[in-house]
XYZ file of C-alpha atoms in Angstrom:
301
model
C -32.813 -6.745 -21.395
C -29.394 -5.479 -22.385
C -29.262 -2.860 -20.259
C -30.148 -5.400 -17.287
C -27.333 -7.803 -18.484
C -24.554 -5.280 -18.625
C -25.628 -3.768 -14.889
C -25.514 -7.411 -13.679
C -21.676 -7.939 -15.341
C -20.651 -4.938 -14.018
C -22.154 -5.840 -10.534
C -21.179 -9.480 -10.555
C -18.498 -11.426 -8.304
C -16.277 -12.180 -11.382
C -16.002 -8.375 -12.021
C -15.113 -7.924 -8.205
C -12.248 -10.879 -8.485
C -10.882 -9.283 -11.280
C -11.009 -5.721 -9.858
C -9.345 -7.293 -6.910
C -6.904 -8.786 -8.963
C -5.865 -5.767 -11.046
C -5.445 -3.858 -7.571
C -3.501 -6.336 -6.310
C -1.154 -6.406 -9.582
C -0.998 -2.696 -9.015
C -0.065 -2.628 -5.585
C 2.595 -5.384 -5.883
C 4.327 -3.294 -8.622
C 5.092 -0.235 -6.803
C 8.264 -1.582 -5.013
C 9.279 -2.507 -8.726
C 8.746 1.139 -9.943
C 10.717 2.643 -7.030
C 13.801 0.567 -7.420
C 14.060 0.762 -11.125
C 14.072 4.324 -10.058
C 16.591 4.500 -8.064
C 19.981 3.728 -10.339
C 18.938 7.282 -11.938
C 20.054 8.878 -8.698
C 16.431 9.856 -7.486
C 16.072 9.885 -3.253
C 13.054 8.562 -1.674
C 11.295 12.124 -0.804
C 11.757 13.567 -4.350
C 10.674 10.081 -5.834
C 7.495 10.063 -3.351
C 6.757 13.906 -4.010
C 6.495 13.178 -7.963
C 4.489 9.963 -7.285
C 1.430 11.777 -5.530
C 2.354 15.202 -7.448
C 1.032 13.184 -10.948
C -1.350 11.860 -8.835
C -3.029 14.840 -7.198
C -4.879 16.234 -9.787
C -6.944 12.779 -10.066
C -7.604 12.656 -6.569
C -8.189 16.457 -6.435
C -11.124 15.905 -9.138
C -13.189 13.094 -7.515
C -12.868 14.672 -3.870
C -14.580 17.776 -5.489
C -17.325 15.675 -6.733
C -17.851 13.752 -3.590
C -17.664 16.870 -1.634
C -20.614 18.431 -3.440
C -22.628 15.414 -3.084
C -21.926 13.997 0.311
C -22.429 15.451 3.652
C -21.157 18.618 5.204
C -17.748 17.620 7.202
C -16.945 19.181 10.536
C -13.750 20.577 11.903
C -13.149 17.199 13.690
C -13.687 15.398 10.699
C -10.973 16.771 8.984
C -8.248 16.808 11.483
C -9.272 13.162 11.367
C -8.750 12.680 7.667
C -5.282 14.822 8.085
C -3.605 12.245 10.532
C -4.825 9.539 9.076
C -3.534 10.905 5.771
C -0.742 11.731 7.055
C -0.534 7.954 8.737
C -1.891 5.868 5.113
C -0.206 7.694 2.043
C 2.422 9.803 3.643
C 4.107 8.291 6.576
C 3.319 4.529 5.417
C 4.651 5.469 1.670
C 7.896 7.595 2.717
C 9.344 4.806 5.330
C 8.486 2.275 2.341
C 10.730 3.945 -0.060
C 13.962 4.516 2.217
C 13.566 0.852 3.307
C 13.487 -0.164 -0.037
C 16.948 1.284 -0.211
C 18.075 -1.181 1.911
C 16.091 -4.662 1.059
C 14.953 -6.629 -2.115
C 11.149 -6.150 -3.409
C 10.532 -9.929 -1.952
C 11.048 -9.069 1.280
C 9.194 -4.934 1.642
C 6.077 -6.655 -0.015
C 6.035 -9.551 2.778
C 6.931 -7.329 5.736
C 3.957 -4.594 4.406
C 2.266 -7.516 4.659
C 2.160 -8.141 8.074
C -0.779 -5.283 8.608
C -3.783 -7.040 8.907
C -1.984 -8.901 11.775
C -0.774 -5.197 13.739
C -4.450 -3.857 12.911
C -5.537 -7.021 15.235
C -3.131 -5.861 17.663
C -3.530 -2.310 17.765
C -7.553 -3.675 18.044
C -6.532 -5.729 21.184
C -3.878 -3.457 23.044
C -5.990 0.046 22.344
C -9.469 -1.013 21.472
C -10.386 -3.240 23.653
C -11.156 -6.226 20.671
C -10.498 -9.903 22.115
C -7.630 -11.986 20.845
C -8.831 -15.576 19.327
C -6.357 -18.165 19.128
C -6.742 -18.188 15.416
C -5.224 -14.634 15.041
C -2.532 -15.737 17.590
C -1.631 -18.447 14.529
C -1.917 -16.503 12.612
C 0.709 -13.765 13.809
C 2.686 -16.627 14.539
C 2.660 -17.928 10.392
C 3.166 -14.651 9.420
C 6.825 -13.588 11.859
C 7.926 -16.569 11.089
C 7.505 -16.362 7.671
C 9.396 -13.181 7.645
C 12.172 -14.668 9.393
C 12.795 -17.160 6.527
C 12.171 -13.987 4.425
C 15.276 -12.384 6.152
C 17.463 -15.138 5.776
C 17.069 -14.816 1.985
C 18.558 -11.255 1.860
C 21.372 -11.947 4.858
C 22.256 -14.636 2.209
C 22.642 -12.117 -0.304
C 23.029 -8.198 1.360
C 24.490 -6.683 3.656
C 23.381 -7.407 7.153
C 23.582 -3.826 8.966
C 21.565 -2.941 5.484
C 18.895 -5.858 5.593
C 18.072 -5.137 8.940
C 17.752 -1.112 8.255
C 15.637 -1.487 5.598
C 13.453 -4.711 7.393
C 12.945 -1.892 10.382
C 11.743 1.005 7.945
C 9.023 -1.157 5.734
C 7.641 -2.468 9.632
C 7.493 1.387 10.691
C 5.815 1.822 7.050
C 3.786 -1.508 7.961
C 2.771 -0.193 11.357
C 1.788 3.396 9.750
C -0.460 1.828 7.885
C -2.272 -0.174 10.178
C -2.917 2.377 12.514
C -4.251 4.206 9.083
C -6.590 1.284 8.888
C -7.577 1.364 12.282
C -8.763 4.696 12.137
C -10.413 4.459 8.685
C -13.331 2.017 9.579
C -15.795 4.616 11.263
C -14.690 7.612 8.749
C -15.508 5.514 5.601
C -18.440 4.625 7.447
C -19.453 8.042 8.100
C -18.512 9.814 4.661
C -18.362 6.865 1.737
C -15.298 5.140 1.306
C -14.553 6.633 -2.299
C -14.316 10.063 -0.590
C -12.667 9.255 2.036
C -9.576 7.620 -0.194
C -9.679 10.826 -1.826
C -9.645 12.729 0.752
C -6.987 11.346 2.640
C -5.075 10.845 -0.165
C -5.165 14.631 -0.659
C -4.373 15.325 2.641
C -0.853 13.137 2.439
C 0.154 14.686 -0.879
C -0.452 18.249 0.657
C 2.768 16.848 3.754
C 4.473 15.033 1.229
C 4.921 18.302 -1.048
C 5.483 20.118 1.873
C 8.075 17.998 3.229
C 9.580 17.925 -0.287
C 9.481 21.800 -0.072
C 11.105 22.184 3.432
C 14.089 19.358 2.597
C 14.820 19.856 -1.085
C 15.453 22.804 -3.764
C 12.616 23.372 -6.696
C 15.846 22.491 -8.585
C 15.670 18.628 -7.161
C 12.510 18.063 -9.531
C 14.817 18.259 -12.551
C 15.719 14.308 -12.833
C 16.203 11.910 -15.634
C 13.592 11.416 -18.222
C 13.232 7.759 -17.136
C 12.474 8.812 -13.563
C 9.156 10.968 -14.475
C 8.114 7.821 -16.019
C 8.935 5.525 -13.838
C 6.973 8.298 -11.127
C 4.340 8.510 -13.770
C 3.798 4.881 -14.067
C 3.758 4.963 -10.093
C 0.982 7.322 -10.310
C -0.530 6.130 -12.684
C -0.422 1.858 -12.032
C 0.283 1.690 -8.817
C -1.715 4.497 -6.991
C -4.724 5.997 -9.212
C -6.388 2.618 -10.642
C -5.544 -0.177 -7.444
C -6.722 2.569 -4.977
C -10.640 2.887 -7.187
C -10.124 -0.965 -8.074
C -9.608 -1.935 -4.422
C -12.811 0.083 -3.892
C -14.946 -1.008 -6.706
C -13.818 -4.684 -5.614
C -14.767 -4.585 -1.899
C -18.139 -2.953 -2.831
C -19.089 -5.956 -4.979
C -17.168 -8.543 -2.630
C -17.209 -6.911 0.436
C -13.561 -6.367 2.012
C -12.857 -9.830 3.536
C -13.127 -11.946 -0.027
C -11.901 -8.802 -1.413
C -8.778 -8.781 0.549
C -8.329 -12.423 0.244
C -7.552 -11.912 -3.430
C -5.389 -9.189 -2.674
C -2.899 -12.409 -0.907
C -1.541 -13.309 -4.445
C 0.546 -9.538 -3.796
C 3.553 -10.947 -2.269
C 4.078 -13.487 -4.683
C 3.602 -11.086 -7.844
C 6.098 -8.543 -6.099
C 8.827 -11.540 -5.821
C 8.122 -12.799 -9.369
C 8.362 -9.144 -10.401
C 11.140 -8.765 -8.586
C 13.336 -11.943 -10.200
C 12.126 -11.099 -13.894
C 12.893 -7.168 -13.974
C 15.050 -6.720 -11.272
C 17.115 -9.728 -11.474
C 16.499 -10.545 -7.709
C 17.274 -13.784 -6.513
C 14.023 -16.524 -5.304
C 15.372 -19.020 -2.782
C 13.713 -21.701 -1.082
C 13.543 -19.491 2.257
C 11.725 -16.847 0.450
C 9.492 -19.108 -1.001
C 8.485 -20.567 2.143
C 8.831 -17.603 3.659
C 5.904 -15.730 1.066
C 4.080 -18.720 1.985
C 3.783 -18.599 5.779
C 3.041 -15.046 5.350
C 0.585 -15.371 2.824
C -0.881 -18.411 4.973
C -1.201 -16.418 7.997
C -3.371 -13.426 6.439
C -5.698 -16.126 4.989
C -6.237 -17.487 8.779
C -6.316 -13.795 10.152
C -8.960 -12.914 7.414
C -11.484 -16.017 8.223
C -14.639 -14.854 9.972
């Protein structure tokens, strides 16, 4: 009897929500980690390459395991898992971090935001998906919702800046869609805990080796504070909302799952104001909640 009522906990919808809730907090806090980074004098690469170093070993472990007990993978399926790694963690992650160089917290979690709406597109323009009116509304909430995000930080950066960093967290936003887009038949195909691991490998393989090619061994010699804060990336923001996400959609399925996952922005902007002594105006209120209104009309099936 006990044995039944801890499988059913562990099983239930509640534990999903909350699983979906502590991925979400996760998520939202990694554009918090990065710029509390950044006074030490840490650049984006270096900061990314210690990130998914502390996080590699993890990873490393439970792709070993699900290697051994899933099925064999062919040369195809690999070069698969590379670009998409190289799309998801690598690509998606590194244009994150140099536009958060540029542009508050608020604003990179909205525009990274914007994905579910450019997987719909990428569905529509290259394949072959129809386009309902209800994701046309709901690309429309979402833009213009990033427009009143924008007017938040003209009011209170640099323009040529704002607009620098906006463009780099879309590239990062775009990245990852097309990481998405490709994901659906592989997790299909191998398990979606292996794939994560997997592909997760596969960026922090480029990401070393783009640390390698660009930087001196010498450039991993930073501030205490920095290893923790790329620790606590690692750690908070990688390792447990990646298998949280996972655990969540398996109980949930990924539309409730990701429905959760909407309270993101708003955690990244109250983040932002508490620890990083950002500013919250009324156009980046409204502005979190066109965006966050959109992906709820984009998710309904």
């Amino acid at each position: 009897m006990t044995l039944k009522k801890s499988n059913a906990w562990r099983n239930s919808p509640a534990t999903g929500a909350a699983l979906a809730l502590l991925a979400a907090l996760g998520f939202s806090m990694k554009a918090i980690f990065v710029k509390l980074a950044y006074p030490y004098g840490v650049d984006a690469v270096t900061l990314l390459a210690l990130r998914m170093g502390f996080a590699l070993p993890v990873f490393l472990w439970v792709g070993l395991a699900e290697q051994r007990s899933g099925a064999q993978l062919s040369r195809q399926d690999w070069g698969r898992l590379f670009l998409l790694g190289c799309c998801g963690y690598y690509g998606a992650s590194i244009l994150d971090f140099w536009g958060l160089q540029y542009i508050s917290a608020g604003l990179e979690r909205l525009i990274l935001f914007t994905y579910p709406t450019l997987t719909i597109l990428i569905g529509v323009f290259f394949q072959g998906k129809p386009f309902t009116r209800r994701e046309a509304i709901a690309i429309v909430f979402c833009y213009c919702g990033i427009g009143f995000a924008f007017m938040h930080d003209l009011d209170f950066g640099d323009a040529r800046n704002v607009w620098l960093g906006g463009a780099l967290v879309f590239g990062s936003s775009v990245s990852y869609a097309i990481y998405l887009s490709g994901s659906a038949p592989m997790i299909t195909r191998i398990g979606a805990m292996r794939f994560a691991a997997i592909a997760t490998l596969m960026s922090s393989a480029v990401t070393l080796v783009h640390f390698a090619l660009s930087h001196p061994l010498s450039a991993f010699i930073q501030p205490l504070p920095v290893y923790g804060w790329g620790l606590a990336m690692a750690l908070f923001a990688t390792i447990i909302p990646v298998f949280a996400q996972t655990a969540a959609i398996k109980r949930l399925g990924a539309g409730h799952a990701s429905l959760i996952t909407m309270i993101g922005p708003l955690l990244t902007i109250g983040f932002g104001w508490w620890l990083l002594d950002e500013q919250i105006s009324f156009a980046q209120v409204a502005g979190a909640g066109l965006v966050v209104g959109g992906i709820l009309i984009a998710s309904r099936r």
